[in-house]
Structures are given as C-alpha cells and as structure tokens.
mmCIF file of C-alpha atoms in Angstrom:
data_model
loop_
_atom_site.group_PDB
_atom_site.id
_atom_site.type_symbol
_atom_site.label_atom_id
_atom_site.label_comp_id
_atom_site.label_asym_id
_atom_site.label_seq_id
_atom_site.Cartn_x
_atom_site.Cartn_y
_atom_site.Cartn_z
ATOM 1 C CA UNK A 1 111.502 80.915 132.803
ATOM 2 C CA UNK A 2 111.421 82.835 136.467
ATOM 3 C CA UNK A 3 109.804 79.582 137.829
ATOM 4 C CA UNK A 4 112.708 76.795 136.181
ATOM 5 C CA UNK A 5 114.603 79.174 138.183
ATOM 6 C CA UNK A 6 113.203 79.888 141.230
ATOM 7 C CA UNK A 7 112.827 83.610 140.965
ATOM 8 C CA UNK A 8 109.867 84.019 142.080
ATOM 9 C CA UNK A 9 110.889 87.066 143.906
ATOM 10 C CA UNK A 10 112.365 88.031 141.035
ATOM 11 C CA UNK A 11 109.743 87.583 138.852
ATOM 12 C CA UNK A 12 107.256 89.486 140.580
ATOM 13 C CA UNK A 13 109.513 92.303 140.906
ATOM 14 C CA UNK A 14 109.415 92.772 137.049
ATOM 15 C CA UNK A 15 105.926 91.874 137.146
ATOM 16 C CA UNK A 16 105.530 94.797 139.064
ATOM 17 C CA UNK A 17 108.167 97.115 137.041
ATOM 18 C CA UNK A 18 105.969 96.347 133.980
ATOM 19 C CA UNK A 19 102.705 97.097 135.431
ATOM 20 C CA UNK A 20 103.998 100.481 136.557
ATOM 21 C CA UNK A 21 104.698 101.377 133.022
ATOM 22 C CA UNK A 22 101.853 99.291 131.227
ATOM 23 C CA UNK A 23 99.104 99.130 133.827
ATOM 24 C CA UNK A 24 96.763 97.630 131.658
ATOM 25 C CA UNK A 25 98.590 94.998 130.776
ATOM 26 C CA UNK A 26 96.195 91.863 130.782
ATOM 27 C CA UNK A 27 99.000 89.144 130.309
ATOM 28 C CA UNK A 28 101.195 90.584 133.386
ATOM 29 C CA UNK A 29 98.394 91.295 135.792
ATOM 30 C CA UNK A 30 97.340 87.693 135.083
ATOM 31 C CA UNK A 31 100.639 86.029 135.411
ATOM 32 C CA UNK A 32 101.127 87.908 138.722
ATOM 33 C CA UNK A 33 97.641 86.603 140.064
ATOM 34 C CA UNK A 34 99.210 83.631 139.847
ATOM 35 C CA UNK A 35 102.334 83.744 141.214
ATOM 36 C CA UNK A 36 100.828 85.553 144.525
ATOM 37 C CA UNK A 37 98.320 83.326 144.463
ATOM 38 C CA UNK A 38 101.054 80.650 144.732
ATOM 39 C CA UNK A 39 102.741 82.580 147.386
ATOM 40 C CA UNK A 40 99.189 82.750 148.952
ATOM 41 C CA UNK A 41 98.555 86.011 148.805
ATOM 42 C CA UNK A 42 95.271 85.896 147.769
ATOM 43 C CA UNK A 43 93.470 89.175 148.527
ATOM 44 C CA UNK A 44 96.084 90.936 145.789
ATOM 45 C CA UNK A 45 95.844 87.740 143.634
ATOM 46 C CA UNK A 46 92.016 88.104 142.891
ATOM 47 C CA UNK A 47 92.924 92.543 142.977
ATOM 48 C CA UNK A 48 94.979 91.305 139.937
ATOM 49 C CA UNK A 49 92.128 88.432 138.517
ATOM 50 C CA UNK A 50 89.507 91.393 138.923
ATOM 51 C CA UNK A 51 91.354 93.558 137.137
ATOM 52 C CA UNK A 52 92.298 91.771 134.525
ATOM 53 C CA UNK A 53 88.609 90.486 133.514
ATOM 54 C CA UNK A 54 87.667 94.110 133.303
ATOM 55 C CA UNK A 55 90.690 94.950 130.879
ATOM 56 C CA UNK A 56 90.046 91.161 129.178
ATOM 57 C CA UNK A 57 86.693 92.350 127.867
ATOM 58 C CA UNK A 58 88.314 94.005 125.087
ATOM 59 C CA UNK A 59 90.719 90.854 124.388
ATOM 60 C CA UNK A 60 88.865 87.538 123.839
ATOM 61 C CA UNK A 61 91.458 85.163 124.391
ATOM 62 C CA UNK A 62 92.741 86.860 127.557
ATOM 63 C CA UNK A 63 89.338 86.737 128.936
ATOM 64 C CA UNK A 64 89.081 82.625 128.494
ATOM 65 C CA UNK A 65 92.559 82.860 130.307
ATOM 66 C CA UNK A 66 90.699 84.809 133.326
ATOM 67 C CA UNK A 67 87.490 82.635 133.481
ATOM 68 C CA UNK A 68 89.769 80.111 134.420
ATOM 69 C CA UNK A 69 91.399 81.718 137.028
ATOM 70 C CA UNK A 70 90.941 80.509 140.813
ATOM 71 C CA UNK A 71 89.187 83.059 143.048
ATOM 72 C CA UNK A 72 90.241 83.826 146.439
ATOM 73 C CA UNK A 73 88.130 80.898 148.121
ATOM 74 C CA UNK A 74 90.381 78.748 145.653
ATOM 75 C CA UNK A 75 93.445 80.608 146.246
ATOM 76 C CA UNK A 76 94.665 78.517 149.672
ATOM 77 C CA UNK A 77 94.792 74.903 147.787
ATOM 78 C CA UNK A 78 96.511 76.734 144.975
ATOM 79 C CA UNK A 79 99.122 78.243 147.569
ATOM 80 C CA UNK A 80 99.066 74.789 149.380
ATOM 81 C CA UNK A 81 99.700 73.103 146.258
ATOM 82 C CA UNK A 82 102.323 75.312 144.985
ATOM 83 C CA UNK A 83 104.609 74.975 148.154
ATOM 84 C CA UNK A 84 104.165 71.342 148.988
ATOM 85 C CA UNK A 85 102.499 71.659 152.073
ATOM 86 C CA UNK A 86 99.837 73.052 153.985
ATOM 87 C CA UNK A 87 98.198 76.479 152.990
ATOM 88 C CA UNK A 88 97.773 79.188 155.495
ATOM 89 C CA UNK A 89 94.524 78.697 156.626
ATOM 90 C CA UNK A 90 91.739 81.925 156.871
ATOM 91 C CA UNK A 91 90.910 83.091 160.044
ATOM 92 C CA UNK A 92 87.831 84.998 161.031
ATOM 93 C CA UNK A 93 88.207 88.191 162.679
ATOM 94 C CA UNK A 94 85.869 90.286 165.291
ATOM 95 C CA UNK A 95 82.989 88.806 167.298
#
C-alpha cells in the first residue's frame, strides 16, 4: 500500500515501530530489507536479510522468501533499479 503511495518514509517508520515491539518479526524485517535496499542502503538491508534467515529457520515459507533475497553485492542494481537511475556506486576505503 506504502509504495502506491509513495510513503516510503512512512513505511519504514512503522516498519521500524513494529520491530521495536515484535523484533522477531520475520515478515517486517524482510519487507524492510527491501525497502532500504531500494533506498540503497544496503549494509542495514542485508543486517535485516541476515536476520531474518536466522528467525526464518523456524518458518518454512519465510525462509524461501529470504533465499531469494538480494545480498549486499546485489543491493546497488536493486537501489539503481528502484529509483530510475544510477545506483550509488561502492567505494574502497584505506590504502
């Protein structure tokens, strides 16, 4: 619904309301991967995938919903995608 809207922000504000009071909430943590993955923020994206796949073990269908999930090397054309342009692209840091 957030996303015929536009809500995004929205969306991951109750995202993050429910995961304060249900933190092992497989569905949420997975449907917020997603949207920061589309707002390429990957490192907390695959936090969230992670996460998930360790809580999924108990729920078979939510785990086939995480094996599918992009990792962070995946996350940029996923972020690209999702904004119509060109991803943010990784830079290395130190030597």
């Amino acid at each position: 619904m957030y996303s015929r809207l536009r809500s995004h922000g929205a969306a991951l504000s109750d995202l993050d309301s429910s995961l304060r009071l249900a933190p092992e909430n497989e569905v949420a943590l997975v449907t917020r991967a997603k949207l920061l993955a589309s707002f390429g923020r990957c490192r907390e994206a695959t936090e969230d995938w992670k996460l998930a796949k360790q809580l999924a073990r108990k729920e078979k269908a939510i785990a086939e919903i995480v094996e599918g999930m992009r990792t962070a090397s995946e996350c940029a054309a996923m972020a690209e995608r999702a904004a119509g342009g060109a991803a943010p692209v990784a830079r290395k840091t130190g030597s």
